[in-house]
Amino acid sequence: MQNEEGQNKDLYIPRKYKAINQLITSKDHASVQINVGYIDEQQQQKKKTYPAQ
């Protein structure tokens, strides 16, 4: 894959587990945590997030 400047870019960028400093491979199907913030009437984000289900 190439970007607009014509440089070759990979579709997959390896990431690391923050706690144990190991690579997350492309075949790793571990769960993820997504935090969604509350939005008030003026569409400003509050500091709290929705509780995990």
PQR file with spaces between the fields and no chain letter, atoms N, CA, C, O and H, PARSE charges and radii, in Angstrom:
ATOM       1  N    MET     1       0.844   -1.172    0.000 -0.4000 1.5000
ATOM       2  CA   MET     1       0.000    0.000    0.000 -0.0000 2.0000
ATOM       3  C    MET     1       0.893    1.239    0.000  0.5500 1.7000
ATOM       4  O    MET     1       1.912    1.274    0.690 -0.5500 1.4000
ATOM       5  N    GLN     2       0.510    2.250   -0.771 -0.4000 1.5000
ATOM       6  CA   GLN     2       1.284    3.481   -0.842 -0.0000 2.0000
ATOM       7  C    GLN     2       0.449    4.656   -0.359  0.5500 1.7000
ATOM       8  O    GLN     2      -0.761    4.703   -0.577 -0.5500 1.4000
ATOM       9  H    GLN     2      -0.318    2.222   -1.332  0.4000 1.0000
ATOM      10  N    ASN     3       1.108    5.607    0.300 -0.4000 1.5000
ATOM      11  CA   ASN     3       0.403    6.808    0.726 -0.0000 2.0000
ATOM      12  C    ASN     3       0.428    7.838   -0.399  0.5500 1.7000
ATOM      13  O    ASN     3       0.888    7.547   -1.502 -0.5500 1.4000
ATOM      14  H    ASN     3       2.092    5.569    0.477  0.4000 1.0000
ATOM      15  N    GLU     4      -0.068    9.043   -0.118 -0.4000 1.5000
ATOM      16  CA   GLU     4      -0.169   10.070   -1.154 -0.0000 2.0000
ATOM      17  C    GLU     4       1.194   10.543   -1.654  0.5500 1.7000
ATOM      18  O    GLU     4       1.299   11.023   -2.782 -0.5500 1.4000
ATOM      19  H    GLU     4      -0.443    9.279    0.779  0.4000 1.0000
ATOM      20  N    GLU     5       2.243   10.414   -0.831 -0.4000 1.5000
ATOM      21  CA   GLU     5       3.592   10.805   -1.252 -0.0000 2.0000
ATOM      22  C    GLU     5       4.292    9.706   -2.045  0.5500 1.7000
ATOM      23  O    GLU     5       5.410    9.907   -2.519 -0.5500 1.4000
ATOM      24  H    GLU     5       2.157   10.024    0.086  0.4000 1.0000
ATOM      25  N    GLY     6       3.656    8.553   -2.194 -0.4000 1.5000
ATOM      26  CA   GLY     6       4.245    7.450   -2.925 -0.0000 2.0000
ATOM      27  C    GLY     6       5.114    6.537   -2.086  0.5500 1.7000
ATOM      28  O    GLY     6       5.782    5.655   -2.627 -0.5500 1.4000
ATOM      29  H    GLY     6       2.748    8.390   -1.809  0.4000 1.0000
ATOM      30  N    GLN     7       5.120    6.729   -0.763 -0.4000 1.5000
ATOM      31  CA   GLN     7       5.903    5.875    0.124 -0.0000 2.0000
ATOM      32  C    GLN     7       5.121    4.601    0.418  0.5500 1.7000
ATOM      33  O    GLN     7       3.902    4.629    0.584 -0.5500 1.4000
ATOM      34  H    GLN     7       4.577    7.445   -0.323  0.4000 1.0000
ATOM      35  N    ASN     8       5.846    3.474    0.480 -0.4000 1.5000
ATOM      36  CA   ASN     8       5.205    2.209    0.807 -0.0000 2.0000
ATOM      37  C    ASN     8       4.871    2.167    2.289  0.5500 1.7000
ATOM      38  O    ASN     8       5.728    2.440    3.129 -0.5500 1.4000
ATOM      39  H    ASN     8       6.837    3.451    0.344  0.4000 1.0000
ATOM      40  N    LYS     9       3.635    1.827    2.613 -0.4000 1.5000
ATOM      41  CA   LYS     9       3.175    1.720    3.998 -0.0000 2.0000
ATOM      42  C    LYS     9       2.513    0.364    4.183  0.5500 1.7000
ATOM      43  O    LYS     9       1.825   -0.127    3.288 -0.5500 1.4000
ATOM      44  H    LYS     9       2.939    1.605    1.930  0.4000 1.0000
ATOM      45  N    ASP    10       2.724   -0.239    5.352 -0.4000 1.5000
ATOM      46  CA   ASP    10       2.112   -1.525    5.662 -0.0000 2.0000
ATOM      47  C    ASP    10       0.690   -1.322    6.149  0.5500 1.7000
ATOM      48  O    ASP    10       0.370   -0.294    6.745 -0.5500 1.4000
ATOM      49  H    ASP    10       3.282    0.160    6.079  0.4000 1.0000
ATOM      50  N    LEU    11      -0.167   -2.310    5.890 -0.4000 1.5000
ATOM      51  CA   LEU    11      -1.527   -2.273    6.406 -0.0000 2.0000
ATOM      52  C    LEU    11      -1.566   -2.626    7.884  0.5500 1.7000
ATOM      53  O    LEU    11      -2.455   -2.178    8.608 -0.5500 1.4000
ATOM      54  H    LEU    11       0.094   -3.145    5.406  0.4000 1.0000
ATOM      55  N    TYR    12      -0.614   -3.423    8.334 -0.4000 1.5000
ATOM      56  CA   TYR    12      -0.580   -3.860    9.730 -0.0000 2.0000
ATOM      57  C    TYR    12       0.607   -3.227   10.435  0.5500 1.7000
ATOM      58  O    TYR    12       1.747   -3.364    9.990 -0.5500 1.4000
ATOM      59  H    TYR    12       0.108   -3.788    7.746  0.4000 1.0000
ATOM      60  N    ILE    13       0.344   -2.541   11.527 -0.4000 1.5000
ATOM      61  CA   ILE    13       1.402   -1.955   12.345 -0.0000 2.0000
ATOM      62  C    ILE    13       1.416   -2.702   13.669  0.5500 1.7000
ATOM      63  O    ILE    13       0.441   -2.627   14.417 -0.5500 1.4000
ATOM      64  H    ILE    13      -0.582   -2.430   11.889  0.4000 1.0000
ATOM      65  N    PRO    14       2.499   -3.427   13.989 -0.5600 1.5000
ATOM      66  CA   PRO    14       2.522   -4.182   15.242  0.2800 2.0000
ATOM      67  C    PRO    14       2.438   -3.263   16.456  0.5500 1.7000
ATOM      68  O    PRO    14       3.037   -2.188   16.475 -0.5500 1.4000
ATOM      69  N    ARG    15       1.700   -3.688   17.452 -0.4000 1.5000
ATOM      70  CA   ARG    15       1.552   -2.948   18.706 -0.0000 2.0000
ATOM      71  C    ARG    15       2.126   -3.801   19.833  0.5500 1.7000
ATOM      72  O    ARG    15       2.390   -4.988   19.646 -0.5500 1.4000
ATOM      73  H    ARG    15       1.213   -4.561   17.436  0.4000 1.0000
ATOM      74  N    LYS    16       2.316   -3.197   20.990 -0.4000 1.5000
ATOM      75  CA   LYS    16       2.825   -3.929   22.150 -0.0000 2.0000
ATOM      76  C    LYS    16       1.822   -3.850   23.281  0.5500 1.7000
ATOM      77  O    LYS    16       1.144   -2.840   23.472 -0.5500 1.4000
ATOM      78  H    LYS    16       2.102   -2.232   21.142  0.4000 1.0000
ATOM      79  N    TYR    17       1.741   -4.965   24.044 -0.4000 1.5000
ATOM      80  CA   TYR    17       1.001   -4.935   25.293 -0.0000 2.0000
ATOM      81  C    TYR    17       1.735   -3.987   26.227  0.5500 1.7000
ATOM      82  O    TYR    17       2.943   -4.122   26.419 -0.5500 1.4000
ATOM      83  H    TYR    17       2.292   -5.785   23.889  0.4000 1.0000
ATOM      84  N    LYS    18       1.034   -3.043   26.800 -0.4000 1.5000
ATOM      85  CA   LYS    18       1.681   -2.059   27.667 -0.0000 2.0000
ATOM      86  C    LYS    18       2.215   -2.698   28.950  0.5500 1.7000
ATOM      87  O    LYS    18       3.299   -2.346   29.416 -0.5500 1.4000
ATOM      88  H    LYS    18       0.052   -2.933   26.644  0.4000 1.0000
ATOM      89  N    ALA    19       1.457   -3.631   29.518 -0.4000 1.5000
ATOM      90  CA   ALA    19       1.821   -4.192   30.820 -0.0000 2.0000
ATOM      91  C    ALA    19       3.005   -5.158   30.740  0.5500 1.7000
ATOM      92  O    ALA    19       3.860   -5.154   31.625 -0.5500 1.4000
ATOM      93  H    ALA    19       0.577   -3.916   29.139  0.4000 1.0000
ATOM      94  N    ILE    20       3.065   -5.984   29.693 -0.4000 1.5000
ATOM      95  CA   ILE    20       4.101   -7.020   29.649 -0.0000 2.0000
ATOM      96  C    ILE    20       5.097   -6.825   28.512  0.5500 1.7000
ATOM      97  O    ILE    20       5.998   -7.646   28.340 -0.5500 1.4000
ATOM      98  H    ILE    20       2.370   -5.987   28.975  0.4000 1.0000
ATOM      99  N    ASN    21       4.953   -5.758   27.735 -0.4000 1.5000
ATOM     100  CA   ASN    21       5.912   -5.385   26.700 -0.0000 2.0000
ATOM     101  C    ASN    21       6.113   -6.483   25.654  0.5500 1.7000
ATOM     102  O    ASN    21       7.238   -6.713   25.211 -0.5500 1.4000
ATOM     103  H    ASN    21       4.221   -5.091   27.875  0.4000 1.0000
ATOM     104  N    GLN    22       5.032   -7.163   25.254 -0.4000 1.5000
ATOM     105  CA   GLN    22       5.095   -8.159   24.188 -0.0000 2.0000
ATOM     106  C    GLN    22       4.307   -7.653   22.987  0.5500 1.7000
ATOM     107  O    GLN    22       3.370   -6.869   23.134 -0.5500 1.4000
ATOM     108  H    GLN    22       4.118   -6.976   25.613  0.4000 1.0000
ATOM     109  N    LEU    23       4.693   -8.108   21.803 -0.4000 1.5000
ATOM     110  CA   LEU    23       3.990   -7.702   20.597 -0.0000 2.0000
ATOM     111  C    LEU    23       2.603   -8.319   20.530  0.5500 1.7000
ATOM     112  O    LEU    23       2.406   -9.467   20.929 -0.5500 1.4000
ATOM     113  H    LEU    23       5.455   -8.745   21.685  0.4000 1.0000
ATOM     114  N    ILE    24       1.645   -7.557   20.024 -0.4000 1.5000
ATOM     115  CA   ILE    24       0.317   -8.072   19.712 -0.0000 2.0000
ATOM     116  C    ILE    24       0.364   -8.450   18.241  0.5500 1.7000
ATOM     117  O    ILE    24       0.500   -7.576   17.385 -0.5500 1.4000
ATOM     118  H    ILE    24       1.804   -6.625   19.700  0.4000 1.0000
ATOM     119  N    THR    25       0.257   -9.712   17.939 -0.4000 1.5000
ATOM     120  CA   THR    25       0.378  -10.168   16.556 -0.0000 2.0000
ATOM     121  C    THR    25      -0.920   -9.958   15.798  0.5500 1.7000
ATOM     122  O    THR    25      -1.960   -9.678   16.394 -0.5500 1.4000
ATOM     123  H    THR    25       0.147  -10.422   18.635  0.4000 1.0000
ATOM     124  N    SER    26      -0.853  -10.093   14.486 -0.4000 1.5000
ATOM     125  CA   SER    26      -2.043   -9.907   13.661 -0.0000 2.0000
ATOM     126  C    SER    26      -3.066  -11.017   13.882  0.5500 1.7000
ATOM     127  O    SER    26      -4.242  -10.834   13.567 -0.5500 1.4000
ATOM     128  H    SER    26      -0.008  -10.321   14.002  0.4000 1.0000
ATOM     129  N    LYS    27      -2.648  -12.155   14.412 -0.4000 1.5000
ATOM     130  CA   LYS    27      -3.555  -13.279   14.668 -0.0000 2.0000
ATOM     131  C    LYS    27      -4.045  -13.317   16.111  0.5500 1.7000
ATOM     132  O    LYS    27      -4.757  -14.246   16.490 -0.5500 1.4000
ATOM     133  H    LYS    27      -1.693  -12.304   14.667  0.4000 1.0000
ATOM     134  N    ASP    28      -3.684  -12.338   16.914 -0.4000 1.5000
ATOM     135  CA   ASP    28      -4.082  -12.289   18.320 -0.0000 2.0000
ATOM     136  C    ASP    28      -5.539  -11.842   18.411  0.5500 1.7000
ATOM     137  O    ASP    28      -5.882  -10.753   17.952 -0.5500 1.4000
ATOM     138  H    ASP    28      -3.106  -11.583   16.605  0.4000 1.0000
ATOM     139  N    HIS    29      -6.383  -12.663   18.989 -0.4000 1.5000
ATOM     140  CA   HIS    29      -7.810  -12.359   19.099 -0.0000 2.0000
ATOM     141  C    HIS    29      -8.192  -12.059   20.545  0.5500 1.7000
ATOM     142  O    HIS    29      -9.265  -12.450   21.004 -0.5500 1.4000
ATOM     143  H    HIS    29      -6.104  -13.549   19.362  0.4000 1.0000
ATOM     144  N    ALA    30      -7.327  -11.378   21.243 -0.4000 1.5000
ATOM     145  CA   ALA    30      -7.593  -11.024   22.638 -0.0000 2.0000
ATOM     146  C    ALA    30      -8.676   -9.953   22.701  0.5500 1.7000
ATOM     147  O    ALA    30      -8.923   -9.244   21.726 -0.5500 1.4000
ATOM     148  H    ALA    30      -6.455  -11.061   20.870  0.4000 1.0000
ATOM     149  N    SER    31      -9.305   -9.850   23.837 -0.4000 1.5000
ATOM     150  CA   SER    31     -10.342   -8.836   23.997 -0.0000 2.0000
ATOM     151  C    SER    31      -9.710   -7.459   24.138  0.5500 1.7000
ATOM     152  O    SER    31      -8.545   -7.328   24.513 -0.5500 1.4000
ATOM     153  H    SER    31      -9.104  -10.426   24.629  0.4000 1.0000
ATOM     154  N    VAL    32     -10.494   -6.440   23.833 -0.4000 1.5000
ATOM     155  CA   VAL    32     -10.031   -5.060   23.946 -0.0000 2.0000
ATOM     156  C    VAL    32     -10.985   -4.284   24.836  0.5500 1.7000
ATOM     157  O    VAL    32     -12.130   -4.690   25.034 -0.5500 1.4000
ATOM     158  H    VAL    32     -11.441   -6.546   23.528  0.4000 1.0000
ATOM     159  N    GLN    33     -10.520   -3.185   25.363 -0.4000 1.5000
ATOM     160  CA   GLN    33     -11.365   -2.313   26.167 -0.0000 2.0000
ATOM     161  C    GLN    33     -11.510   -0.991   25.438  0.5500 1.7000
ATOM     162  O    GLN    33     -10.519   -0.376   25.045 -0.5500 1.4000
ATOM     163  H    GLN    33      -9.590   -2.855   25.202  0.4000 1.0000
ATOM     164  N    ILE    34     -12.755   -0.554   25.260 -0.4000 1.5000
ATOM     165  CA   ILE    34     -13.039    0.715   24.605 -0.0000 2.0000
ATOM     166  C    ILE    34     -13.791    1.590   25.593  0.5500 1.7000
ATOM     167  O    ILE    34     -14.840    1.191   26.099 -0.5500 1.4000
ATOM     168  H    ILE    34     -13.560   -1.054   25.580  0.4000 1.0000
ATOM     169  N    ASN    35     -13.273    2.768   25.871 -0.4000 1.5000
ATOM     170  CA   ASN    35     -13.934    3.707   26.768 -0.0000 2.0000
ATOM     171  C    ASN    35     -14.702    4.736   25.945  0.5500 1.7000
ATOM     172  O    ASN    35     -14.138    5.389   25.067 -0.5500 1.4000
ATOM     173  H    ASN    35     -12.421    3.092   25.460  0.4000 1.0000
ATOM     174  N    VAL    36     -15.989    4.874   26.236 -0.4000 1.5000
ATOM     175  CA   VAL    36     -16.841    5.840   25.553 -0.0000 2.0000
ATOM     176  C    VAL    36     -17.239    6.893   26.571  0.5500 1.7000
ATOM     177  O    VAL    36     -17.807    6.565   27.613 -0.5500 1.4000
ATOM     178  H    VAL    36     -16.447    4.343   26.950  0.4000 1.0000
ATOM     179  N    GLY    37     -16.949    8.143   26.285 -0.4000 1.5000
ATOM     180  CA   GLY    37     -17.219    9.213   27.238 -0.0000 2.0000
ATOM     181  C    GLY    37     -18.650    9.718   27.165  0.5500 1.7000
ATOM     182  O    GLY    37     -19.317    9.590   26.139 -0.5500 1.4000
ATOM     183  H    GLY    37     -16.488    8.409   25.439  0.4000 1.0000
ATOM     184  N    TYR    38     -19.112   10.296   28.272 -0.4000 1.5000
ATOM     185  CA   TYR    38     -20.417   10.939   28.322 -0.0000 2.0000
ATOM     186  C    TYR    38     -20.347   12.286   27.600  0.5500 1.7000
ATOM     187  O    TYR    38     -19.323   12.968   27.656 -0.5500 1.4000
ATOM     188  H    TYR    38     -18.570   10.400   29.106  0.4000 1.0000
ATOM     189  N    ILE    39     -21.423   12.668   26.928 -0.4000 1.5000
ATOM     190  CA   ILE    39     -21.534   13.963   26.267 -0.0000 2.0000
ATOM     191  C    ILE    39     -22.719   14.698   26.877  0.5500 1.7000
ATOM     192  O    ILE    39     -23.806   14.131   26.992 -0.5500 1.4000
ATOM     193  H    ILE    39     -22.254   12.114   26.882  0.4000 1.0000
ATOM     194  N    ASP    40     -22.521   15.957   27.272 -0.4000 1.5000
ATOM     195  CA   ASP    40     -23.623   16.725   27.857 -0.0000 2.0000
ATOM     196  C    ASP    40     -24.429   17.430   26.760  0.5500 1.7000
ATOM     197  O    ASP    40     -24.177   17.227   25.573 -0.5500 1.4000
ATOM     198  H    ASP    40     -21.638   16.418   27.180  0.4000 1.0000
ATOM     199  N    GLU    41     -25.396   18.259   27.163 -0.4000 1.5000
ATOM     200  CA   GLU    41     -26.289   18.925   26.214 -0.0000 2.0000
ATOM     201  C    GLU    41     -25.542   19.885   25.284  0.5500 1.7000
ATOM     202  O    GLU    41     -25.972   20.102   24.151 -0.5500 1.4000
ATOM     203  H    GLU    41     -25.601   18.424   28.128  0.4000 1.0000
ATOM     204  N    GLN    42     -24.441   20.454   25.745 -0.4000 1.5000
ATOM     205  CA   GLN    42     -23.646   21.359   24.909 -0.0000 2.0000
ATOM     206  C    GLN    42     -22.609   20.595   24.076  0.5500 1.7000
ATOM     207  O    GLN    42     -21.716   21.198   23.480 -0.5500 1.4000
ATOM     208  H    GLN    42     -24.092   20.278   26.666  0.4000 1.0000
ATOM     209  N    GLN    43     -22.734   19.296   24.041 -0.4000 1.5000
ATOM     210  CA   GLN    43     -21.851   18.395   23.298 -0.0000 2.0000
ATOM     211  C    GLN    43     -20.394   18.545   23.727  0.5500 1.7000
ATOM     212  O    GLN    43     -19.485   18.552   22.897 -0.5500 1.4000
ATOM     213  H    GLN    43     -23.460   18.806   24.525  0.4000 1.0000
ATOM     214  N    GLN    44     -20.193   18.663   25.029 -0.4000 1.5000
ATOM     215  CA   GLN    44     -18.852   18.678   25.597 -0.0000 2.0000
ATOM     216  C    GLN    44     -18.657   17.385   26.376  0.5500 1.7000
ATOM     217  O    GLN    44     -19.557   16.933   27.084 -0.5500 1.4000
ATOM     218  H    GLN    44     -20.932   18.658   25.703  0.4000 1.0000
ATOM     219  N    GLN    45     -17.496   16.808   26.241 -0.4000 1.5000
ATOM     220  CA   GLN    45     -17.233   15.526   26.890 -0.0000 2.0000
ATOM     221  C    GLN    45     -17.008   15.719   28.382  0.5500 1.7000
ATOM     222  O    GLN    45     -16.289   16.622   28.810 -0.5500 1.4000
ATOM     223  H    GLN    45     -16.766   17.176   25.666  0.4000 1.0000
ATOM     224  N    LYS    46     -17.637   14.853   29.159 -0.4000 1.5000
ATOM     225  CA   LYS    46     -17.423   14.830   30.605 -0.0000 2.0000
ATOM     226  C    LYS    46     -16.252   13.910   30.917  0.5500 1.7000
ATOM     227  O    LYS    46     -15.831   13.132   30.061 -0.5500 1.4000
ATOM     228  H    LYS    46     -18.220   14.119   28.811  0.4000 1.0000
ATOM     229  N    LYS    47     -15.728   13.991   32.119 -0.4000 1.5000
ATOM     230  CA   LYS    47     -14.552   13.201   32.481 -0.0000 2.0000
ATOM     231  C    LYS    47     -14.868   11.748   32.801  0.5500 1.7000
ATOM     232  O    LYS    47     -13.961   10.916   32.791 -0.5500 1.4000
ATOM     233  H    LYS    47     -16.070   14.624   32.814  0.4000 1.0000
ATOM     234  N    LYS    48     -16.115   11.416   33.082 -0.4000 1.5000
ATOM     235  CA   LYS    48     -16.442   10.028   33.397 -0.0000 2.0000
ATOM     236  C    LYS    48     -16.770    9.258   32.119  0.5500 1.7000
ATOM     237  O    LYS    48     -17.044    9.855   31.078 -0.5500 1.4000
ATOM     238  H    LYS    48     -16.852   12.092   33.090  0.4000 1.0000
ATOM     239  N    THR    49     -16.741    7.944   32.207 -0.4000 1.5000
ATOM     240  CA   THR    49     -17.038    7.090   31.065 -0.0000 2.0000
ATOM     241  C    THR    49     -18.154    6.129   31.429  0.5500 1.7000
ATOM     242  O    THR    49     -18.501    5.978   32.601 -0.5500 1.4000
ATOM     243  H    THR    49     -16.518    7.459   33.053  0.4000 1.0000
ATOM     244  N    TYR    50     -18.714    5.479   30.416 -0.4000 1.5000
ATOM     245  CA   TYR    50     -19.748    4.477   30.643 -0.0000 2.0000
ATOM     246  C    TYR    50     -19.148    3.287   31.381  0.5500 1.7000
ATOM     247  O    TYR    50     -17.996    2.933   31.129 -0.5500 1.4000
ATOM     248  H    TYR    50     -18.432    5.601   29.464  0.4000 1.0000
ATOM     249  N    PRO    51     -19.893    2.662   32.281 -0.5600 1.5000
ATOM     250  CA   PRO    51     -19.352    1.497   32.999  0.2800 2.0000
ATOM     251  C    PRO    51     -19.190    0.298   32.071  0.5500 1.7000
ATOM     252  O    PRO    51     -19.926    0.153   31.095 -0.5500 1.4000
ATOM     253  N    ALA    52     -18.229   -0.550   32.381 -0.4000 1.5000
ATOM     254  CA   ALA    52     -18.002   -1.765   31.600 -0.0000 2.0000
ATOM     255  C    ALA    52     -19.166   -2.721   31.803  0.5500 1.7000
ATOM     256  O    ALA    52     -19.744   -2.784   32.888 -0.5500 1.4000
ATOM     257  H    ALA    52     -17.631   -0.432   33.174  0.4000 1.0000
ATOM     258  N    GLN    53     -19.502   -3.453   30.773 -0.4000 1.5000
ATOM     259  CA   GLN    53     -20.626   -4.392   30.826 -0.0000 2.0000
ATOM     260  C    GLN    53     -20.137   -5.791   31.080  0.5500 1.7000
ATOM     261  O    GLN    53     -20.939   -6.721   31.158 -0.5500 1.4000
ATOM     262  H    GLN    53     -19.033   -3.402   29.892  0.4000 1.0000
